[in-house]
Amino acid sequence: MSADKISQWLDGVGVASPTNHATVLALRELVLAAAPSASEGFKYGGLHYSTARPFCGIFAFASHVTLEFSRGAELDDPAGVLLGDGQYRRHIRFKGPDAVNVAVLAPYIAQACALA
């Protein structure tokens, strides 16, 4: 059921915005590579990743895609890319797939996964 929901969502993102679709696919590949023990699901209108607990998600909007971290306020942010000022969550915003820098982002995903 979840795989069908993910596939449907990815198709919908592709129809709405090929740029967002390419960005989502690049982020999805990165999360799965940086956190191989994570399970992928569909929740809250986007891709949701968890191990013992949820740690990140990928969400598509009209003009951008976000990579959101459940406990992002606890992450080290050496590249200064985390946005948000809530008690727990932080996110990174992407306007296109070229902004998905594996070398910069993989450590954030690994940190988030370790916190879960």
JSON list of N, CA, C and O in Angstrom, two decimals, residues 24-54:
[
{"chain": "A", "resi": 24, "resn": "VAL", "atom": "N", "xyz": [13.04, 15.93, -6.07]},
{"chain": "A", "resi": 24, "resn": "VAL", "atom": "CA", "xyz": [12.58, 14.90, -5.14]},
{"chain": "A", "resi": 24, "resn": "VAL", "atom": "C", "xyz": [13.34, 13.60, -5.38]},
{"chain": "A", "resi": 24, "resn": "VAL", "atom": "O", "xyz": [13.80, 12.95, -4.43]},
{"chain": "A", "resi": 25, "resn": "LEU", "atom": "N", "xyz": [13.49, 13.20, -6.63]},
{"chain": "A", "resi": 25, "resn": "LEU", "atom": "CA", "xyz": [14.20, 11.96, -6.93]},
{"chain": "A", "resi": 25, "resn": "LEU", "atom": "C", "xyz": [15.65, 12.01, -6.48]},
{"chain": "A", "resi": 25, "resn": "LEU", "atom": "O", "xyz": [16.19, 11.04, -5.94]},
{"chain": "A", "resi": 26, "resn": "ALA", "atom": "N", "xyz": [16.31, 13.16, -6.67]},
{"chain": "A", "resi": 26, "resn": "ALA", "atom": "CA", "xyz": [17.70, 13.31, -6.23]},
{"chain": "A", "resi": 26, "resn": "ALA", "atom": "C", "xyz": [17.79, 13.23, -4.71]},
{"chain": "A", "resi": 26, "resn": "ALA", "atom": "O", "xyz": [18.69, 12.57, -4.17]},
{"chain": "A", "resi": 27, "resn": "LEU", "atom": "N", "xyz": [16.88, 13.88, -4.01]},
{"chain": "A", "resi": 27, "resn": "LEU", "atom": "CA", "xyz": [16.88, 13.83, -2.54]},
{"chain": "A", "resi": 27, "resn": "LEU", "atom": "C", "xyz": [16.55, 12.43, -2.03]},
{"chain": "A", "resi": 27, "resn": "LEU", "atom": "O", "xyz": [17.16, 11.95, -1.08]},
{"chain": "A", "resi": 28, "resn": "ARG", "atom": "N", "xyz": [15.61, 11.78, -2.67]},
{"chain": "A", "resi": 28, "resn": "ARG", "atom": "CA", "xyz": [15.22, 10.43, -2.27]},
{"chain": "A", "resi": 28, "resn": "ARG", "atom": "C", "xyz": [16.42, 9.48, -2.38]},
{"chain": "A", "resi": 28, "resn": "ARG", "atom": "O", "xyz": [16.70, 8.70, -1.48]},
{"chain": "A", "resi": 29, "resn": "GLU", "atom": "N", "xyz": [17.12, 9.54, -3.48]},
{"chain": "A", "resi": 29, "resn": "GLU", "atom": "CA", "xyz": [18.30, 8.71, -3.69]},
{"chain": "A", "resi": 29, "resn": "GLU", "atom": "C", "xyz": [19.35, 8.99, -2.62]},
{"chain": "A", "resi": 29, "resn": "GLU", "atom": "O", "xyz": [19.96, 8.07, -2.06]},
{"chain": "A", "resi": 30, "resn": "LEU", "atom": "N", "xyz": [19.54, 10.27, -2.30]},
{"chain": "A", "resi": 30, "resn": "LEU", "atom": "CA", "xyz": [20.52, 10.66, -1.30]},
{"chain": "A", "resi": 30, "resn": "LEU", "atom": "C", "xyz": [20.14, 10.13, 0.09]},
{"chain": "A", "resi": 30, "resn": "LEU", "atom": "O", "xyz": [20.98, 9.58, 0.80]},
{"chain": "A", "resi": 31, "resn": "VAL", "atom": "N", "xyz": [18.87, 10.30, 0.48]},
{"chain": "A", "resi": 31, "resn": "VAL", "atom": "CA", "xyz": [18.44, 9.83, 1.80]},
{"chain": "A", "resi": 31, "resn": "VAL", "atom": "C", "xyz": [18.62, 8.32, 1.91]},
{"chain": "A", "resi": 31, "resn": "VAL", "atom": "O", "xyz": [19.14, 7.81, 2.91]},
{"chain": "A", "resi": 32, "resn": "LEU", "atom": "N", "xyz": [18.20, 7.60, 0.90]},
{"chain": "A", "resi": 32, "resn": "LEU", "atom": "CA", "xyz": [18.31, 6.14, 0.94]},
{"chain": "A", "resi": 32, "resn": "LEU", "atom": "C", "xyz": [19.77, 5.67, 0.98]},
{"chain": "A", "resi": 32, "resn": "LEU", "atom": "O", "xyz": [20.08, 4.67, 1.61]},
{"chain": "A", "resi": 33, "resn": "ALA", "atom": "N", "xyz": [20.67, 6.42, 0.35]},
{"chain": "A", "resi": 33, "resn": "ALA", "atom": "CA", "xyz": [22.09, 6.07, 0.38]},
{"chain": "A", "resi": 33, "resn": "ALA", "atom": "C", "xyz": [22.74, 6.46, 1.71]},
{"chain": "A", "resi": 33, "resn": "ALA", "atom": "O", "xyz": [23.56, 5.71, 2.24]},
{"chain": "A", "resi": 34, "resn": "ALA", "atom": "N", "xyz": [22.38, 7.62, 2.24]},
{"chain": "A", "resi": 34, "resn": "ALA", "atom": "CA", "xyz": [23.00, 8.11, 3.48]},
{"chain": "A", "resi": 34, "resn": "ALA", "atom": "C", "xyz": [22.44, 7.43, 4.73]},
{"chain": "A", "resi": 34, "resn": "ALA", "atom": "O", "xyz": [23.09, 7.44, 5.78]},
{"chain": "A", "resi": 35, "resn": "ALA", "atom": "N", "xyz": [21.23, 6.87, 4.62]},
{"chain": "A", "resi": 35, "resn": "ALA", "atom": "CA", "xyz": [20.59, 6.19, 5.75]},
{"chain": "A", "resi": 35, "resn": "ALA", "atom": "C", "xyz": [20.02, 4.86, 5.29]},
{"chain": "A", "resi": 35, "resn": "ALA", "atom": "O", "xyz": [18.81, 4.67, 5.22]},
{"chain": "A", "resi": 36, "resn": "PRO", "atom": "N", "xyz": [20.90, 3.90, 4.96]},
{"chain": "A", "resi": 36, "resn": "PRO", "atom": "CA", "xyz": [20.43, 2.64, 4.38]},
{"chain": "A", "resi": 36, "resn": "PRO", "atom": "C", "xyz": [19.54, 1.81, 5.30]},
{"chain": "A", "resi": 36, "resn": "PRO", "atom": "O", "xyz": [18.78, 0.96, 4.82]},
{"chain": "A", "resi": 37, "resn": "SER", "atom": "N", "xyz": [19.59, 2.05, 6.59]},
{"chain": "A", "resi": 37, "resn": "SER", "atom": "CA", "xyz": [18.74, 1.29, 7.52]},
{"chain": "A", "resi": 37, "resn": "SER", "atom": "C", "xyz": [17.34, 1.89, 7.65]},
{"chain": "A", "resi": 37, "resn": "SER", "atom": "O", "xyz": [16.48, 1.32, 8.33]},
{"chain": "A", "resi": 38, "resn": "ALA", "atom": "N", "xyz": [17.10, 3.02, 7.01]},
{"chain": "A", "resi": 38, "resn": "ALA", "atom": "CA", "xyz": [15.81, 3.70, 7.14]},
{"chain": "A", "resi": 38, "resn": "ALA", "atom": "C", "xyz": [14.72, 3.04, 6.32]},
{"chain": "A", "resi": 38, "resn": "ALA", "atom": "O", "xyz": [14.98, 2.46, 5.27]},
{"chain": "A", "resi": 39, "resn": "SER", "atom": "N", "xyz": [13.51, 3.15, 6.82]},
{"chain": "A", "resi": 39, "resn": "SER", "atom": "CA", "xyz": [12.36, 2.71, 6.04]},
{"chain": "A", "resi": 39, "resn": "SER", "atom": "C", "xyz": [11.69, 3.96, 5.44]},
{"chain": "A", "resi": 39, "resn": "SER", "atom": "O", "xyz": [11.72, 5.03, 6.03]},
{"chain": "A", "resi": 40, "resn": "GLU", "atom": "N", "xyz": [11.12, 3.77, 4.26]},
{"chain": "A", "resi": 40, "resn": "GLU", "atom": "CA", "xyz": [10.49, 4.87, 3.54]},
{"chain": "A", "resi": 40, "resn": "GLU", "atom": "C", "xyz": [8.98, 4.65, 3.55]},
{"chain": "A", "resi": 40, "resn": "GLU", "atom": "O", "xyz": [8.50, 3.54, 3.35]},
{"chain": "A", "resi": 41, "resn": "GLY", "atom": "N", "xyz": [8.27, 5.72, 3.78]},
{"chain": "A", "resi": 41, "resn": "GLY", "atom": "CA", "xyz": [6.82, 5.66, 3.77]},
{"chain": "A", "resi": 41, "resn": "GLY", "atom": "C", "xyz": [6.24, 6.96, 3.23]},
{"chain": "A", "resi": 41, "resn": "GLY", "atom": "O", "xyz": [6.98, 7.87, 2.83]},
{"chain": "A", "resi": 42, "resn": "PHE", "atom": "N", "xyz": [4.94, 7.02, 3.22]},
{"chain": "A", "resi": 42, "resn": "PHE", "atom": "CA", "xyz": [4.25, 8.24, 2.79]},
{"chain": "A", "resi": 42, "resn": "PHE", "atom": "C", "xyz": [3.40, 8.72, 3.94]},
{"chain": "A", "resi": 42, "resn": "PHE", "atom": "O", "xyz": [2.56, 7.99, 4.47]},
{"chain": "A", "resi": 43, "resn": "LYS", "atom": "N", "xyz": [3.66, 9.96, 4.38]},
{"chain": "A", "resi": 43, "resn": "LYS", "atom": "CA", "xyz": [2.94, 10.52, 5.51]},
{"chain": "A", "resi": 43, "resn": "LYS", "atom": "C", "xyz": [3.00, 12.03, 5.43]},
{"chain": "A", "resi": 43, "resn": "LYS", "atom": "O", "xyz": [3.98, 12.59, 4.96]},
{"chain": "A", "resi": 44, "resn": "TYR", "atom": "N", "xyz": [1.96, 12.68, 5.89]},
{"chain": "A", "resi": 44, "resn": "TYR", "atom": "CA", "xyz": [1.90, 14.14, 5.91]},
{"chain": "A", "resi": 44, "resn": "TYR", "atom": "C", "xyz": [2.07, 14.76, 4.53]},
{"chain": "A", "resi": 44, "resn": "TYR", "atom": "O", "xyz": [2.59, 15.87, 4.40]},
{"chain": "A", "resi": 45, "resn": "GLY", "atom": "N", "xyz": [1.70, 14.04, 3.49]},
{"chain": "A", "resi": 45, "resn": "GLY", "atom": "CA", "xyz": [1.78, 14.58, 2.14]},
{"chain": "A", "resi": 45, "resn": "GLY", "atom": "C", "xyz": [3.15, 14.54, 1.50]},
{"chain": "A", "resi": 45, "resn": "GLY", "atom": "O", "xyz": [3.43, 15.29, 0.56]},
{"chain": "A", "resi": 46, "resn": "GLY", "atom": "N", "xyz": [4.02, 13.67, 1.99]},
{"chain": "A", "resi": 46, "resn": "GLY", "atom": "CA", "xyz": [5.36, 13.57, 1.41]},
{"chain": "A", "resi": 46, "resn": "GLY", "atom": "C", "xyz": [6.03, 12.27, 1.80]},
{"chain": "A", "resi": 46, "resn": "GLY", "atom": "O", "xyz": [5.45, 11.42, 2.47]},
{"chain": "A", "resi": 47, "resn": "LEU", "atom": "N", "xyz": [7.27, 12.12, 1.37]},
{"chain": "A", "resi": 47, "resn": "LEU", "atom": "CA", "xyz": [8.05, 10.94, 1.72]},
{"chain": "A", "resi": 47, "resn": "LEU", "atom": "C", "xyz": [8.54, 11.09, 3.16]},
{"chain": "A", "resi": 47, "resn": "LEU", "atom": "O", "xyz": [8.95, 12.18, 3.57]},
{"chain": "A", "resi": 48, "resn": "HIS", "atom": "N", "xyz": [8.50, 10.01, 3.89]},
{"chain": "A", "resi": 48, "resn": "HIS", "atom": "CA", "xyz": [8.78, 10.03, 5.31]},
{"chain": "A", "resi": 48, "resn": "HIS", "atom": "C", "xyz": [9.78, 8.92, 5.61]},
{"chain": "A", "resi": 48, "resn": "HIS", "atom": "O", "xyz": [9.59, 7.78, 5.19]},
{"chain": "A", "resi": 49, "resn": "TYR", "atom": "N", "xyz": [10.85, 9.24, 6.32]},
{"chain": "A", "resi": 49, "resn": "TYR", "atom": "CA", "xyz": [11.91, 8.27, 6.60]},
{"chain": "A", "resi": 49, "resn": "TYR", "atom": "C", "xyz": [12.06, 8.08, 8.11]},
{"chain": "A", "resi": 49, "resn": "TYR", "atom": "O", "xyz": [12.04, 9.05, 8.87]},
{"chain": "A", "resi": 50, "resn": "SER", "atom": "N", "xyz": [12.23, 6.81, 8.51]},
{"chain": "A", "resi": 50, "resn": "SER", "atom": "CA", "xyz": [12.37, 6.53, 9.93]},
{"chain": "A", "resi": 50, "resn": "SER", "atom": "C", "xyz": [13.23, 5.29, 10.14]},
{"chain": "A", "resi": 50, "resn": "SER", "atom": "O", "xyz": [13.40, 4.47, 9.25]},
{"chain": "A", "resi": 51, "resn": "THR", "atom": "N", "xyz": [13.78, 5.21, 11.33]},
{"chain": "A", "resi": 51, "resn": "THR", "atom": "CA", "xyz": [14.41, 3.99, 11.82]},
{"chain": "A", "resi": 51, "resn": "THR", "atom": "C", "xyz": [13.59, 3.63, 13.06]},
{"chain": "A", "resi": 51, "resn": "THR", "atom": "O", "xyz": [12.43, 3.28, 12.92]},
{"chain": "A", "resi": 52, "resn": "ALA", "atom": "N", "xyz": [14.15, 3.77, 14.25]},
{"chain": "A", "resi": 52, "resn": "ALA", "atom": "CA", "xyz": [13.35, 3.56, 15.46]},
{"chain": "A", "resi": 52, "resn": "ALA", "atom": "C", "xyz": [12.30, 4.67, 15.60]},
{"chain": "A", "resi": 52, "resn": "ALA", "atom": "O", "xyz": [11.21, 4.45, 16.08]},
{"chain": "A", "resi": 53, "resn": "ARG", "atom": "N", "xyz": [12.66, 5.87, 15.11]},
{"chain": "A", "resi": 53, "resn": "ARG", "atom": "CA", "xyz": [11.75, 7.02, 15.12]},
{"chain": "A", "resi": 53, "resn": "ARG", "atom": "C", "xyz": [11.91, 7.76, 13.80]},
{"chain": "A", "resi": 53, "resn": "ARG", "atom": "O", "xyz": [12.93, 7.64, 13.12]},
{"chain": "A", "resi": 54, "resn": "PRO", "atom": "N", "xyz": [10.92, 8.59, 13.45]},
{"chain": "A", "resi": 54, "resn": "PRO", "atom": "CA", "xyz": [11.05, 9.40, 12.24]},
{"chain": "A", "resi": 54, "resn": "PRO", "atom": "C", "xyz": [12.23, 10.37, 12.35]},
{"chain": "A", "resi": 54, "resn": "PRO", "atom": "O", "xyz": [12.50, 10.89, 13.44]}
]
